[in-house]
Amino acid sequence: MSGIYVHIPFCESKCVYCAFSSFAGQLDKQQGYFEKLKEEILSSKFTFKVDSIFIGGGTPSAVDKNFIAEILSVIKSKFEVNEKVEITIEANPNSLDRKKLEFYKSIGVNRLSIGVQSLENKTLKKLGRLHNKAQVFKVLKEAKGAGFKNINCDLLLGLENESYNFLKKEINLLKKYATHFSCYMLQVEDDTPLKRMVLKGLVKLPPDEKTIENYRKLTKFLQKKGFFQYEISNFAKKGYVCQHNLNYWKRKNYLGFGLGAHSFMEEKRWANGLSFDKYFKGEKSFEETLTDRQKVEEIIMLGMRCYEGIDKRELLRYGYNIEENADYKKFLEQKVLFLEGDKIKINPKFYGASNLVIERLI
Ligand code: SF4
């Protein structure tokens, strides 16, 4: 399995918590950006069969839809593309409509990832989001009408005034349309307006313990509703696991194109420059060939997030005998970890403590 990621760094405005490579008020750079993207894709020295394409951002639905079509056809002209390829586009409810959705469908996009985040209008406003609850459902109905069957809704956990009952209500309303949920905990990143708002007491976020408790209850609720938890933050109906993300966690090859985009090919990682200027000049923000130690760390960090777990033999291949780790044995005794053949898996009850488990195993 191999994938392609295309980064679209444009947003209509900047959300208060956002630390991604995305820029508001720069849509006039679209034309030049897409020219550079095309050039970058066509000059890639790699060729492989593409199983998934992910157009992410930023807000891909905010740019002229014809640029998205051009990029997909450039990818198809350069790479062999699996006829069952999964093509995802990230979108925000305020920059989607029926016409655009039908257009995406006509150019081969078969998966939508919609940044819902919350169904509470006041919260959305405080986060700097430009949409409201009514727009979410309008767009979800239109997406169904346009023939989209595979729809992810992104939700944020750990928001101000959050309650488990409200989260449950959100899932109940959205599950009529969604086949997949990504539930991420709100992170207060340095140098974001949110950080300043929290420091000034303008936003009062719930304590971590409360958020983890809500997350635990929510994971159970989602599973009861038929959404299988295949990764710490990701839940899918049968047949709707996101192949592209699974590729990342399984450390399969992928190429990233666009500003700040990351690539992983043949045990090498690199990322493009993080500003328009650096990207246009072809600069990299980093480039490294992984050592065996780094490979082991990645296998554990990424594998422990997923239901599929990690293969002991893979660790051994890079010189790490996990049987010699005392914490590993303790976790097995405490049923934090369990074995399925050669696979080490984390007990889903302990997903909330996965960072600690990962740290000890490494
Ligand atoms: S829409 Fe997404 S990428 Fe854009 S500013 Fe908001 S969080 Fe960041």
Short mmCIF file of C-alpha atoms and ligand atoms in Angstrom, two decimals:
data_model
loop_
_atom_site.label_atom_id
_atom_site.label_comp_id
_atom_site.label_asym_id
_atom_site.label_seq_id
_atom_site.Cartn_x
_atom_site.Cartn_y
_atom_site.Cartn_z
CA MET A 1 0.00 0.00 0.00
CA SER A 2 1.36 3.44 -0.93
CA GLY A 3 -0.20 6.85 -0.65
CA ILE A 4 0.09 10.43 -1.80
CA TYR A 5 -0.64 13.43 0.39
CA VAL A 6 -1.26 16.86 -1.14
CA HIS A 7 -1.16 19.84 1.19
CA ILE A 8 -3.39 22.85 0.48
CA PRO A 9 -2.23 25.55 2.93
CA PHE A 10 -5.06 28.04 2.39
CA CYS A 11 -7.76 28.84 4.93
CA GLU A 12 -10.45 31.48 4.96
CA SER A 13 -9.51 32.47 8.49
CA LYS A 14 -7.23 31.09 11.18
CA CYS A 15 -8.87 29.10 14.00
CA VAL A 16 -7.64 30.15 17.44
CA TYR A 17 -6.12 26.76 18.28
CA CYS A 18 -4.49 26.05 14.92
CA ALA A 19 -0.78 25.32 14.70
CA PHE A 20 -0.92 23.65 11.28
CA SER A 21 0.82 24.94 8.15
CA SER A 22 -2.09 27.00 6.98
CA PHE A 23 -2.54 30.65 6.08
CA ALA A 24 -5.54 32.94 5.97
CA GLY A 25 -5.94 35.79 3.49
CA GLN A 26 -3.48 34.36 0.95
CA LEU A 27 -5.88 32.96 -1.62
CA ASP A 28 -4.33 35.27 -4.23
CA LYS A 29 -1.32 32.89 -4.16
CA GLN A 30 -3.45 29.95 -5.39
CA GLN A 31 -2.46 30.07 -9.03
CA GLY A 32 1.28 30.15 -8.35
CA TYR A 33 0.99 27.54 -5.62
CA PHE A 34 -0.77 25.03 -7.83
CA GLU A 35 1.76 25.60 -10.62
CA LYS A 36 4.53 24.75 -8.17
CA LEU A 37 2.60 21.73 -6.90
CA LYS A 38 2.23 20.37 -10.42
CA GLU A 39 5.91 20.89 -11.07
CA GLU A 40 6.81 19.13 -7.82
CA ILE A 41 4.61 16.11 -8.58
CA LEU A 42 5.82 15.76 -12.16
CA SER A 43 9.48 15.98 -11.17
CA SER A 44 9.24 13.34 -8.44
CA LYS A 45 11.95 10.68 -8.86
CA PHE A 46 9.66 8.03 -7.33
CA THR A 47 7.10 5.89 -9.08
CA PHE A 48 4.75 3.42 -7.42
CA LYS A 49 1.19 2.23 -7.56
CA VAL A 50 -0.98 4.65 -5.61
CA ASP A 51 -3.62 3.17 -3.30
CA SER A 52 -4.72 6.37 -1.56
CA ILE A 53 -4.65 10.09 -2.22
CA PHE A 54 -5.37 12.53 0.59
CA ILE A 55 -5.95 16.19 -0.19
CA GLY A 56 -5.54 17.87 3.17
CA GLY A 57 -4.81 21.24 4.66
CA GLY A 58 -5.50 23.91 5.43
CA THR A 59 -8.90 23.93 3.79
CA PRO A 60 -8.87 22.29 0.35
CA SER A 61 -12.56 23.13 -0.12
CA ALA A 62 -11.66 26.85 0.11
CA VAL A 63 -9.65 26.89 -3.13
CA ASP A 64 -10.93 26.97 -6.71
CA LYS A 65 -12.25 23.46 -7.36
CA ASN A 66 -10.65 23.33 -10.82
CA PHE A 67 -7.19 23.36 -9.19
CA ILE A 68 -8.11 20.20 -7.28
CA ALA A 69 -9.19 18.54 -10.54
CA GLU A 70 -5.90 19.54 -12.20
CA ILE A 71 -3.83 18.12 -9.36
CA LEU A 72 -5.67 14.81 -9.48
CA SER A 73 -5.13 14.50 -13.19
CA VAL A 74 -1.44 15.36 -12.81
CA ILE A 75 -1.09 12.61 -10.20
CA LYS A 76 -2.87 10.18 -12.51
CA SER A 77 -0.59 11.11 -15.40
CA LYS A 78 2.56 10.63 -13.32
CA PHE A 79 1.69 7.57 -11.20
CA GLU A 80 -0.06 4.30 -11.76
CA VAL A 81 -3.22 4.59 -9.67
CA ASN A 82 -5.06 1.59 -8.23
CA GLU A 83 -8.54 1.38 -9.71
CA LYS A 84 -9.91 1.11 -6.17
CA VAL A 85 -7.95 4.14 -4.96
CA GLU A 86 -9.31 5.97 -1.92
CA ILE A 87 -9.38 9.72 -2.63
CA THR A 88 -10.14 11.93 0.37
CA ILE A 89 -10.65 15.66 0.46
CA GLU A 90 -10.75 17.68 3.67
CA ALA A 91 -13.48 20.28 3.73
CA ASN A 92 -15.12 22.81 5.98
CA PRO A 93 -18.91 23.11 6.01
CA ASN A 94 -18.90 26.82 5.13
CA SER A 95 -16.92 26.29 1.91
CA LEU A 96 -18.95 23.41 0.50
CA ASP A 97 -22.16 23.30 -1.49
CA ARG A 98 -24.02 20.78 -3.61
CA LYS A 99 -22.39 21.94 -6.85
CA LYS A 100 -18.87 21.65 -5.45
CA LEU A 101 -19.65 18.26 -3.94
CA GLU A 102 -20.96 16.96 -7.26
CA PHE A 103 -17.84 18.30 -8.95
CA TYR A 104 -15.57 16.50 -6.45
CA LYS A 105 -17.51 13.30 -7.05
CA SER A 106 -17.15 13.68 -10.83
CA ILE A 107 -13.33 13.94 -10.59
CA GLY A 108 -13.04 10.76 -8.52
CA VAL A 109 -13.05 11.97 -4.90
CA ASN A 110 -14.77 9.19 -2.96
CA ARG A 111 -14.20 10.17 0.67
CA LEU A 112 -15.04 13.41 2.45
CA SER A 113 -13.48 14.50 5.71
CA ILE A 114 -15.52 17.31 7.17
CA GLY A 115 -14.24 19.58 9.93
CA VAL A 116 -17.34 19.60 12.12
CA GLN A 117 -15.44 20.01 15.45
CA SER A 118 -18.57 20.83 17.47
CA LEU A 119 -22.31 21.30 17.06
CA GLU A 120 -22.43 24.08 19.63
CA ASN A 121 -22.57 27.41 17.80
CA LYS A 122 -21.13 29.43 20.67
CA THR A 123 -18.14 27.11 20.93
CA LEU A 124 -17.56 27.15 17.17
CA LYS A 125 -17.49 30.93 17.23
CA LYS A 126 -15.03 31.02 20.11
CA LEU A 127 -12.76 28.58 18.28
CA GLY A 128 -12.74 30.89 15.27
CA ARG A 129 -14.60 28.45 13.05
CA LEU A 130 -16.65 30.04 10.29
CA HIS A 131 -19.51 27.53 10.19
CA ASN A 132 -22.48 26.75 12.38
CA LYS A 133 -24.54 23.69 13.21
CA ALA A 134 -27.14 24.34 10.49
CA GLN A 135 -24.40 24.45 7.83
CA VAL A 136 -23.01 21.12 9.02
CA PHE A 137 -26.30 19.33 8.41
CA LYS A 138 -26.99 21.17 5.17
CA VAL A 139 -23.64 20.00 3.82
CA LEU A 140 -24.03 16.45 5.12
CA LYS A 141 -27.40 16.15 3.37
CA GLU A 142 -25.93 17.58 0.19
CA ALA A 143 -23.00 15.19 0.37
CA LYS A 144 -25.39 12.24 0.59
CA GLY A 145 -27.40 13.71 -2.27
CA ALA A 146 -24.23 14.03 -4.36
CA GLY A 147 -23.59 10.31 -3.82
CA PHE A 148 -20.89 10.34 -1.11
CA LYS A 149 -21.05 7.19 0.99
CA ASN A 150 -17.75 7.52 2.83
CA ILE A 151 -17.92 10.54 5.13
CA ASN A 152 -15.72 11.36 8.10
CA CYS A 153 -16.65 13.95 10.69
CA ASP A 154 -13.82 15.49 12.73
CA LEU A 155 -14.80 16.29 16.30
CA LEU A 156 -12.81 18.06 19.00
CA LEU A 157 -12.79 16.83 22.59
CA GLY A 158 -11.80 18.85 25.63
CA LEU A 159 -13.78 21.95 24.70
CA GLU A 160 -15.10 24.54 27.09
CA ASN A 161 -18.27 23.44 28.94
CA GLU A 162 -18.03 19.97 27.40
CA SER A 163 -20.29 17.26 28.76
CA TYR A 164 -20.49 13.61 27.85
CA ASN A 165 -24.24 13.96 27.24
CA PHE A 166 -23.63 16.67 24.68
CA LEU A 167 -20.95 14.58 22.92
CA LYS A 168 -23.38 11.67 22.81
CA LYS A 169 -26.03 13.92 21.32
CA GLU A 170 -23.58 15.07 18.64
CA ILE A 171 -22.77 11.50 17.65
CA ASN A 172 -26.45 10.58 17.57
CA LEU A 173 -27.17 13.46 15.20
CA LEU A 174 -24.15 12.92 12.97
CA LYS A 175 -24.18 9.14 12.71
CA LYS A 176 -27.06 9.29 10.25
CA TYR A 177 -24.54 10.64 7.73
CA ALA A 178 -21.07 9.70 8.96
CA THR A 179 -19.32 6.38 8.36
CA HIS A 180 -16.24 7.50 10.26
CA PHE A 181 -15.39 9.75 13.19
CA SER A 182 -12.03 11.27 14.10
CA CYS A 183 -12.15 12.52 17.68
CA TYR A 184 -9.13 14.58 18.62
CA MET A 185 -8.35 16.21 21.94
CA LEU A 186 -7.98 19.97 21.69
CA GLN A 187 -4.31 20.85 22.16
CA VAL A 188 -3.29 24.24 23.51
CA GLU A 189 -0.25 24.94 21.36
CA ASP A 190 2.33 27.65 22.06
CA ASP A 191 2.00 30.87 20.08
CA THR A 192 -1.68 30.40 19.33
CA PRO A 193 -4.47 32.83 20.27
CA LEU A 194 -6.03 29.98 22.26
CA LYS A 195 -2.99 29.78 24.51
CA ARG A 196 -3.26 33.48 25.24
CA MET A 197 -7.01 33.19 25.81
CA VAL A 198 -6.47 30.35 28.28
CA LEU A 199 -3.74 32.29 30.11
CA LYS A 200 -6.00 35.32 30.40
CA GLY A 201 -8.89 33.18 31.67
CA LEU A 202 -11.03 34.03 28.64
CA VAL A 203 -11.42 30.33 27.88
CA LYS A 204 -11.79 27.76 30.64
CA LEU A 205 -10.96 24.31 29.36
CA PRO A 206 -11.94 21.24 31.37
CA PRO A 207 -9.20 19.43 33.33
CA ASP A 208 -7.46 16.61 31.42
CA GLU A 209 -8.98 13.94 33.70
CA LYS A 210 -12.46 15.08 32.75
CA THR A 211 -11.64 15.02 29.03
CA ILE A 212 -10.12 11.55 29.31
CA GLU A 213 -13.19 10.32 31.15
CA ASN A 214 -15.48 11.75 28.41
CA TYR A 215 -13.23 10.19 25.78
CA ARG A 216 -13.45 6.78 27.45
CA LYS A 217 -17.23 6.93 27.65
CA LEU A 218 -17.46 8.18 24.09
CA THR A 219 -15.32 5.34 22.71
CA LYS A 220 -17.69 2.84 24.32
CA PHE A 221 -20.72 4.68 22.99
CA LEU A 222 -19.31 4.83 19.46
CA GLN A 223 -18.56 1.12 19.50
CA LYS A 224 -22.11 0.42 20.68
CA LYS A 225 -23.33 2.38 17.67
CA GLY A 226 -21.26 0.24 15.30
CA PHE A 227 -18.13 2.39 14.94
CA PHE A 228 -15.09 0.19 15.45
CA GLN A 229 -12.16 1.90 17.17
CA TYR A 230 -9.24 1.00 14.92
CA GLU A 231 -6.95 3.72 16.26
CA ILE A 232 -6.89 5.86 19.41
CA SER A 233 -8.79 8.74 17.79
CA ASN A 234 -10.46 7.00 14.85
CA PHE A 235 -13.69 5.05 14.58
CA ALA A 236 -15.20 3.50 11.47
CA LYS A 237 -18.20 1.52 10.34
CA LYS A 238 -17.33 -1.82 8.78
CA GLY A 239 -15.54 -1.28 5.48
CA TYR A 240 -14.84 2.42 6.12
CA VAL A 241 -11.45 2.42 7.82
CA CYS A 242 -9.33 5.22 6.31
CA GLN A 243 -6.73 3.42 4.21
CA HIS A 244 -4.56 6.50 3.91
CA ASN A 245 -4.15 7.00 7.66
CA LEU A 246 -3.66 3.29 8.19
CA ASN A 247 -0.74 3.53 5.77
CA TYR A 248 0.93 6.15 7.98
CA TRP A 249 0.55 4.09 11.11
CA LYS A 250 1.80 0.94 9.38
CA ARG A 251 4.84 2.86 8.13
CA LYS A 252 4.08 2.24 4.46
CA ASN A 253 5.56 4.48 1.80
CA TYR A 254 3.94 7.80 1.05
CA LEU A 255 4.89 10.96 -0.78
CA GLY A 256 3.77 14.37 0.41
CA PHE A 257 3.51 17.28 -2.00
CA GLY A 258 3.03 20.91 -1.09
CA LEU A 259 4.12 23.36 1.58
CA GLY A 260 5.34 21.58 4.71
CA ALA A 261 4.22 18.16 3.40
CA HIS A 262 5.96 15.11 4.89
CA SER A 263 7.17 12.08 2.95
CA PHE A 264 8.31 8.63 4.02
CA MET A 265 10.00 6.45 1.43
CA GLU A 266 12.31 3.50 1.95
CA GLU A 267 13.06 4.41 5.60
CA LYS A 268 13.81 8.04 4.79
CA ARG A 269 11.71 10.91 6.11
CA TRP A 270 11.67 14.45 4.86
CA ALA A 271 9.39 17.49 4.80
CA ASN A 272 9.05 20.48 2.50
CA GLY A 273 9.73 24.06 3.56
CA LEU A 274 7.20 25.59 5.93
CA SER A 275 6.67 28.97 4.27
CA PHE A 276 5.55 29.86 0.73
CA ASP A 277 8.96 31.31 0.06
CA LYS A 278 10.86 28.22 1.22
CA TYR A 279 8.47 25.87 -0.56
CA PHE A 280 8.76 27.79 -3.83
CA LYS A 281 12.56 27.63 -3.55
CA GLY A 282 12.34 23.84 -3.10
CA GLU A 283 13.83 23.91 0.42
CA LYS A 284 13.28 21.07 2.87
CA SER A 285 12.49 21.66 6.54
CA PHE A 286 14.23 18.39 7.41
CA GLU A 287 15.54 15.20 5.86
CA GLU A 288 16.78 12.09 7.62
CA THR A 289 17.48 8.40 7.12
CA LEU A 290 16.17 6.48 10.08
CA THR A 291 18.53 4.52 12.29
CA ASP A 292 17.44 1.11 13.61
CA ARG A 293 16.75 2.73 16.97
CA GLN A 294 14.45 5.32 15.35
CA LYS A 295 12.67 2.57 13.40
CA VAL A 296 11.97 0.70 16.64
CA GLU A 297 10.65 3.88 18.27
CA GLU A 298 8.36 4.57 15.34
CA ILE A 299 7.06 1.00 15.18
CA ILE A 300 6.12 1.21 18.85
CA MET A 301 4.74 4.77 18.75
CA LEU A 302 2.62 4.24 15.66
CA GLY A 303 1.68 0.59 16.25
CA MET A 304 0.53 1.16 19.81
CA ARG A 305 -2.03 3.68 18.57
CA CYS A 306 -3.73 1.05 16.45
CA TYR A 307 -5.93 -1.90 17.17
CA GLU A 308 -3.65 -4.05 15.01
CA GLY A 309 -0.75 -3.48 17.41
CA ILE A 310 2.89 -4.25 16.69
CA ASP A 311 4.68 -7.35 15.49
CA LYS A 312 7.41 -8.56 17.84
CA ARG A 313 9.35 -9.98 14.90
CA GLU A 314 9.55 -6.56 13.29
CA LEU A 315 11.15 -5.17 16.46
CA LEU A 316 13.62 -8.05 16.49
CA ARG A 317 14.56 -7.33 12.90
CA TYR A 318 15.89 -3.96 14.09
CA GLY A 319 17.70 -5.44 17.07
CA TYR A 320 15.14 -4.87 19.85
CA ASN A 321 14.07 -7.84 21.95
CA ILE A 322 11.06 -6.51 23.82
CA GLU A 323 10.98 -9.61 26.04
CA GLU A 324 13.96 -8.07 27.85
CA ASN A 325 11.93 -5.00 28.82
CA ALA A 326 10.66 -5.37 32.42
CA ASP A 327 7.82 -2.88 31.89
CA TYR A 328 6.57 -4.90 28.93
CA LYS A 329 6.25 -7.98 31.16
CA LYS A 330 4.52 -5.93 33.84
CA PHE A 331 2.03 -4.51 31.33
CA LEU A 332 1.23 -8.04 30.15
CA GLU A 333 0.60 -9.20 33.74
CA GLN A 334 -1.57 -6.14 34.42
CA LYS A 335 -3.48 -6.81 31.17
CA VAL A 336 -2.60 -3.34 29.88
CA LEU A 337 -1.11 -5.22 26.93
CA PHE A 338 -2.13 -8.56 25.47
CA LEU A 339 -0.76 -10.90 22.82
CA GLU A 340 -2.33 -12.29 19.69
CA GLY A 341 0.28 -14.58 18.14
CA ASP A 342 3.30 -12.37 17.56
CA LYS A 343 1.21 -9.21 17.78
CA ILE A 344 1.40 -7.03 20.90
CA LYS A 345 -1.77 -5.03 21.40
CA ILE A 346 -2.85 -2.43 23.88
CA ASN A 347 -6.04 -3.17 25.77
CA PRO A 348 -8.48 -0.52 24.41
CA LYS A 349 -9.41 0.30 28.04
CA PHE A 350 -5.92 1.80 28.38
CA TYR A 351 -5.84 3.90 25.20
CA GLY A 352 -6.07 6.97 27.43
CA ALA A 353 -2.70 5.96 28.98
CA SER A 354 -1.04 4.99 25.73
CA ASN A 355 1.61 7.72 25.91
CA LEU A 356 2.91 6.31 29.17
CA VAL A 357 2.88 2.74 27.79
CA ILE A 358 4.75 3.84 24.66
CA GLU A 359 7.35 5.70 26.72
CA ARG A 360 8.03 2.64 28.86
CA LEU A 361 8.22 0.26 25.92
CA ILE A 362 10.70 2.48 24.13
S1 SF4 B 1 -9.62 25.29 9.19
FE1 SF4 B 1 -8.17 23.75 9.99
S2 SF4 B 1 -6.20 24.26 9.06
FE2 SF4 B 1 -7.55 26.05 8.77
S3 SF4 B 1 -7.08 27.38 10.49
FE3 SF4 B 1 -8.82 26.10 11.11
S4 SF4 B 1 -7.88 24.32 12.12
FE4 SF4 B 1 -6.26 25.37 10.98
#
